[in-house]
mmCIF file of C-alpha atoms and ligand atoms in Angstrom:
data_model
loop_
_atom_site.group_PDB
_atom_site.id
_atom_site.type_symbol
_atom_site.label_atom_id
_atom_site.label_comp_id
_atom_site.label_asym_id
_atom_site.label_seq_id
_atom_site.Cartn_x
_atom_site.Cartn_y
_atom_site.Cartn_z
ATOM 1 C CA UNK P 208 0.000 0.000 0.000
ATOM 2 C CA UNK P 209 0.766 3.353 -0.980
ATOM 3 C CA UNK P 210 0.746 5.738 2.300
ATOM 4 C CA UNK P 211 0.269 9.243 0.126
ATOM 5 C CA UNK P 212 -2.668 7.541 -1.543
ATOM 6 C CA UNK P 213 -3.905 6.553 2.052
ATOM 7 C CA UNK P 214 -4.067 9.984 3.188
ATOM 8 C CA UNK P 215 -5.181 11.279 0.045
ATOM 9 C CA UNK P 216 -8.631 9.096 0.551
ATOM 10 C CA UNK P 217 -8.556 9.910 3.765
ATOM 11 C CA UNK P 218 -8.465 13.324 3.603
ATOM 12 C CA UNK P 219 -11.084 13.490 0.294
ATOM 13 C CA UNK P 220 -13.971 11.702 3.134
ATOM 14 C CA UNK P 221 -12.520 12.998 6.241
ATOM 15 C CA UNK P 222 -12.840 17.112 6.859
ATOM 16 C CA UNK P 223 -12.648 16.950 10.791
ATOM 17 C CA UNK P 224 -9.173 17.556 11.796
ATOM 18 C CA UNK P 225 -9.663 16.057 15.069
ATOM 19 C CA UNK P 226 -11.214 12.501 13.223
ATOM 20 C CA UNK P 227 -8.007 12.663 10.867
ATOM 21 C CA UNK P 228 -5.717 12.966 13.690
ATOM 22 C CA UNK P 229 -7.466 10.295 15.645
ATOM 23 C CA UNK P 230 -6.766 8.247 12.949
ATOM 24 C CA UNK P 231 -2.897 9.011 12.438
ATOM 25 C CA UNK P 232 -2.560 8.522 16.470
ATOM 26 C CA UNK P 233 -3.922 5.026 15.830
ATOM 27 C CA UNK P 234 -1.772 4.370 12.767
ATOM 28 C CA UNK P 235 1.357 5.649 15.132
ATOM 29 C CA UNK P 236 0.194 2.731 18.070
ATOM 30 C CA UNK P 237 -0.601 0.172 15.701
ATOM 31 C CA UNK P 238 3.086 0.465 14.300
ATOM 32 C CA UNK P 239 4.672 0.913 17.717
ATOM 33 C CA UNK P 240 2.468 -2.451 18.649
ATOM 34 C CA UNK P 241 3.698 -4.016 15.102
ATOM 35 C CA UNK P 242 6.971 -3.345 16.153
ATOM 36 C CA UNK P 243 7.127 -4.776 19.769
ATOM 37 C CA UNK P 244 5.287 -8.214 18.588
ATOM 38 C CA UNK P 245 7.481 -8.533 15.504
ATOM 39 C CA UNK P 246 4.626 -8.252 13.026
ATOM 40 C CA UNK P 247 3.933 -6.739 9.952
ATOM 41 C CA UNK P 248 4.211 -2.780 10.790
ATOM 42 C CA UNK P 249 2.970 -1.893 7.425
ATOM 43 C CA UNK P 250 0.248 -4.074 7.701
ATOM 44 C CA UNK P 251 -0.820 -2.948 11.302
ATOM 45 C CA UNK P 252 0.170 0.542 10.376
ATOM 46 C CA UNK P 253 -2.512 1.114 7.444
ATOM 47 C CA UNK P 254 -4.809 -0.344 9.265
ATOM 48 C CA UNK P 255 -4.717 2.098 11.945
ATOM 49 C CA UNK P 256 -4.537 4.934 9.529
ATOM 50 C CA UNK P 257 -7.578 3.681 7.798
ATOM 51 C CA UNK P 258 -9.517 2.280 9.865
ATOM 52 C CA UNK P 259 -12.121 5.712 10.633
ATOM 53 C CA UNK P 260 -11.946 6.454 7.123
ATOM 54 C CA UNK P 261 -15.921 5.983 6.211
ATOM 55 C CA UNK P 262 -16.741 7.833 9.952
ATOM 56 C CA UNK P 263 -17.898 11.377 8.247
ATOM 57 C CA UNK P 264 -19.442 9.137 4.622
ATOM 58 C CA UNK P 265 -21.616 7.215 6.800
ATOM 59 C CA UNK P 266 -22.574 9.767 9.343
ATOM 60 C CA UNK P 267 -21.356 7.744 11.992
ATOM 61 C CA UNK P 268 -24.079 5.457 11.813
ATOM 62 C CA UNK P 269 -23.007 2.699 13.443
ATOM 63 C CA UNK P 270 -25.380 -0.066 11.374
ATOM 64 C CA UNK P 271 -22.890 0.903 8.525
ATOM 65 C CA UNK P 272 -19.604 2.353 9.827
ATOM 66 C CA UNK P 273 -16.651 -0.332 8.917
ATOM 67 C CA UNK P 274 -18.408 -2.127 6.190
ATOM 68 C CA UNK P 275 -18.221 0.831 4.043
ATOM 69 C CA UNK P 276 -14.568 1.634 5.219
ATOM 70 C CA UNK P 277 -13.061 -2.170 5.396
ATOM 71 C CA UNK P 278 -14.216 -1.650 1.147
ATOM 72 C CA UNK P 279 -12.607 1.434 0.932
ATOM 73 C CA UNK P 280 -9.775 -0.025 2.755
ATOM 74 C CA UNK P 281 -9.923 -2.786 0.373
ATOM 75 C CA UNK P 282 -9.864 -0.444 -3.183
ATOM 76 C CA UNK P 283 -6.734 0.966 -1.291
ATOM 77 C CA UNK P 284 -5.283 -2.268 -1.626
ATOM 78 C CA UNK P 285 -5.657 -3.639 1.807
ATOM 79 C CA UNK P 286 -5.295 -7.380 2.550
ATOM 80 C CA UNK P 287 -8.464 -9.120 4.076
ATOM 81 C CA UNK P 288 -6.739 -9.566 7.319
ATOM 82 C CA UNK P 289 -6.607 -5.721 7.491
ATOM 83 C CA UNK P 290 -10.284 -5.314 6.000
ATOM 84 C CA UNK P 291 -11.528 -7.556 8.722
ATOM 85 C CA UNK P 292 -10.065 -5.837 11.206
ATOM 86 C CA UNK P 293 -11.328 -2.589 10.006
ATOM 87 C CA UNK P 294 -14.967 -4.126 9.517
ATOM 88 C CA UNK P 295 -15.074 -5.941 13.252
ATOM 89 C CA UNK P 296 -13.676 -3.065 15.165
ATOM 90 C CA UNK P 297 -17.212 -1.633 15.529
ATOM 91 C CA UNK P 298 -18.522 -4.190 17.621
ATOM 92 C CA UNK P 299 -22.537 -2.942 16.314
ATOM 93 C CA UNK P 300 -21.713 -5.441 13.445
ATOM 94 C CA UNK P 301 -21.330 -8.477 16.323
ATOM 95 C CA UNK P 302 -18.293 -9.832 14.401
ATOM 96 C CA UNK P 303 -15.749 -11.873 16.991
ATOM 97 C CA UNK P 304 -12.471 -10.203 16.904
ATOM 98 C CA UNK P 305 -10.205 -13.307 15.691
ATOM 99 C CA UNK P 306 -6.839 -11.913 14.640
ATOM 100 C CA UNK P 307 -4.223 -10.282 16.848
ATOM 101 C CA UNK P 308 -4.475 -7.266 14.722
ATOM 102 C CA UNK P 309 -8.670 -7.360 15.058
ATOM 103 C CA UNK P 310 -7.729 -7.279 18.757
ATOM 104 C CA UNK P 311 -4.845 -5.022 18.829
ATOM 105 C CA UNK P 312 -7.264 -2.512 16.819
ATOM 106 C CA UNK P 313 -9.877 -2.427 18.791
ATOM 107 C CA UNK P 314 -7.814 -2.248 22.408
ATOM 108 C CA UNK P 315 -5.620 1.220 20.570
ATOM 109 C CA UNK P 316 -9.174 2.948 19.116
ATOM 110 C CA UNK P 317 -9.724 4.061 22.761
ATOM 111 C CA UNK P 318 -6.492 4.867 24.117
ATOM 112 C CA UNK P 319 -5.571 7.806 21.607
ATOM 113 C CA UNK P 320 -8.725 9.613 22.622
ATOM 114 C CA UNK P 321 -7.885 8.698 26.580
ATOM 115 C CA UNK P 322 -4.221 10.061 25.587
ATOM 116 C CA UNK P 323 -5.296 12.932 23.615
ATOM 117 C CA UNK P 324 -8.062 13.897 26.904
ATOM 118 C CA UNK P 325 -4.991 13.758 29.230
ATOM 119 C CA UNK P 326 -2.488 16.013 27.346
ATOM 120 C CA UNK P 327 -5.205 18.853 26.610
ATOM 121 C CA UNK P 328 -5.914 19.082 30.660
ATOM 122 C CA UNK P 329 -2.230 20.093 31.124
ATOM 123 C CA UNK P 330 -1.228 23.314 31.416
ATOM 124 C CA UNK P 331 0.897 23.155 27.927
ATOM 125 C CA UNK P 332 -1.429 20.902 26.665
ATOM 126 C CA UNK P 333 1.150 19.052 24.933
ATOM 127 C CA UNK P 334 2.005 15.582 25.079
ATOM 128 C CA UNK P 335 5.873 15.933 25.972
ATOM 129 C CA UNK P 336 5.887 16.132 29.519
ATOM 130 C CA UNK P 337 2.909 13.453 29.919
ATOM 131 C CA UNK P 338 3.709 10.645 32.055
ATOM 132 C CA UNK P 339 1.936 7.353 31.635
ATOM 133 C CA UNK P 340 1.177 7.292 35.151
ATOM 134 C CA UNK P 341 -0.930 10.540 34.711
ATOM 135 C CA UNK P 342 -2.647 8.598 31.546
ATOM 136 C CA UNK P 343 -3.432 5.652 33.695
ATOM 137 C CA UNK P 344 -4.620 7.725 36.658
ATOM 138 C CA UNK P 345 -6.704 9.214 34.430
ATOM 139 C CA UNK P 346 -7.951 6.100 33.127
ATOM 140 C CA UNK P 347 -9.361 5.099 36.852
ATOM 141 C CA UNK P 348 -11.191 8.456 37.068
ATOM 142 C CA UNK P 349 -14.289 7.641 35.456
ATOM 143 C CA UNK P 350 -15.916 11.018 35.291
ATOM 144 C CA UNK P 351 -12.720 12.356 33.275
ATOM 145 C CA UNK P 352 -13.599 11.547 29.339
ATOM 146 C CA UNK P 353 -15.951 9.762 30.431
ATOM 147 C CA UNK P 354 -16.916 8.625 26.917
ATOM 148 C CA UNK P 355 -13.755 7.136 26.159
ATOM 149 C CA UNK P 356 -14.342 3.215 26.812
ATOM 150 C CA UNK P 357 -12.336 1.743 29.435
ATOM 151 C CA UNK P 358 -13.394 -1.361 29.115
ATOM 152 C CA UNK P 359 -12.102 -1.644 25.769
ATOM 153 C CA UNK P 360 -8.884 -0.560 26.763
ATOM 154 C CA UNK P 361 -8.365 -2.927 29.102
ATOM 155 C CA UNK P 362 -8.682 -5.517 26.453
ATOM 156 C CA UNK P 363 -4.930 -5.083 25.570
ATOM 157 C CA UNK P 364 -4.738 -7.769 28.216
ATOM 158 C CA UNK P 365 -5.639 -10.636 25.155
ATOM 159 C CA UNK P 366 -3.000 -9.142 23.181
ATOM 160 C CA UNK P 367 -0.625 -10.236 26.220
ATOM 161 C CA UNK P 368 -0.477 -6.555 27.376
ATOM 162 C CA UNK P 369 -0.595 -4.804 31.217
ATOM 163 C CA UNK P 370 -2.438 -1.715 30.855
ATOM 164 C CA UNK P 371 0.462 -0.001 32.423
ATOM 165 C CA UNK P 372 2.862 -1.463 29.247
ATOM 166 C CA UNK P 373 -0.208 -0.792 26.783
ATOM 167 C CA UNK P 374 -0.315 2.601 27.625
ATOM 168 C CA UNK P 375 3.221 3.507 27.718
ATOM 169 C CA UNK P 376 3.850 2.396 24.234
ATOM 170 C CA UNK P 377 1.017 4.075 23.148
ATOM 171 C CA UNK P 378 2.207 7.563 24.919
ATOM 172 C CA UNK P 379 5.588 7.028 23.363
ATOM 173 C CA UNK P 380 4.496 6.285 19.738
ATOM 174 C CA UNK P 381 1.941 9.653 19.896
ATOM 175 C CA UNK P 382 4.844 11.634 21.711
ATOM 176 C CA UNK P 383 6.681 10.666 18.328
ATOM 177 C CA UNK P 384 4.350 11.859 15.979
ATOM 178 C CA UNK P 385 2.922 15.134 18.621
ATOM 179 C CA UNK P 386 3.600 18.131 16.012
ATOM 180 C CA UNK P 387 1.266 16.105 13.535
ATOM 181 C CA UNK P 388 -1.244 15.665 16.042
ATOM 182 C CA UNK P 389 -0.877 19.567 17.276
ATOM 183 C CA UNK P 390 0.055 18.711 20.653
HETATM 184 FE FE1 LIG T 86 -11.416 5.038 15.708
#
């Protein structure tokens, strides 16, 4: 796959900045992830990148959200490993996540909003001087983002990850990649 031509379909069916660089904190995890297993971080990489790219088309209805996108995925020249990961990460569709990177997917979709929440609450409001500690304190207090999905965090644990690991890698890959993301 061709990463320009990625982002170029991305950004002709995504026009919120903050969807876009949801989805470029998720491609930066997803390689980090790719990385520490010794998988494919191409593979896990696009997948991340694309895998919100049909949010805005279908209005974030939730009946269609991922089918469309795991096809546009799919025109983009994804594999159908990637596609089905894409397609099963919105658990409305009640497909079992089967595939380490189906579960590794759907454990990082949280974390870069839970991330993102705990940088803009610091006085900078950049990522730099974030700790993972903070992150993780922040994931106990339920009332802070309270929409970002815990429980679906936590379920790094059956990709073999503590959430204190999970979220350190992930704060490290997004500190990587913070100008992009504006933080
Ligand atoms: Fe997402």
């Amino acid at each position: 796959m061709n990463r320009k031509e990625a982002l170029n379909s991305i950004k002709a069916n995504v026009e919120n900045e903050n969807l876009l660089k949801h989805m470029l904190a998720t491609e930066a995890i997803m390689r980090a992830l790719a990385k520490h297993f010794g998988e494919d971080e191409e593979e896990w990489g696009f997948t991340g990148l694309l895998h919100d790219i049909d949010m805005e088309l279908t209005g974030g209805d939730m009946a269609t959200h991922s089918k469309l996108g795991a096809d546009l995925a799919r025109e983009l020249g994804a594999s159908e490993t990637m596609a089905h990961a894409i397609l099963c990460h919105n658990k409305a569709h009640g497909i079992p996540l089967e595939t380490k990177l189906d579960k590794a997917l759907f454990c990082v979709d949280p974390l870069t909003g839970l991330i993102i929440a705990a940088a803009l609450v610091r006085p900078d409001k950049k990522l730099a001087g974030l700790e993972a500690e903070s992150v993780i304190k922040k994931f106990k207090e339920k009332s802070f983002a309270a929409r970002v999905n815990r429980q679906q965090i936590s379920q790094c644990s059956e990709i073999g990850l503590e959430l204190d690991e999970f979220t350190e890698l992930g704060l490290v890959a997004m500190k990587r990649i913070a100008a992009d993301l504006g933080l």
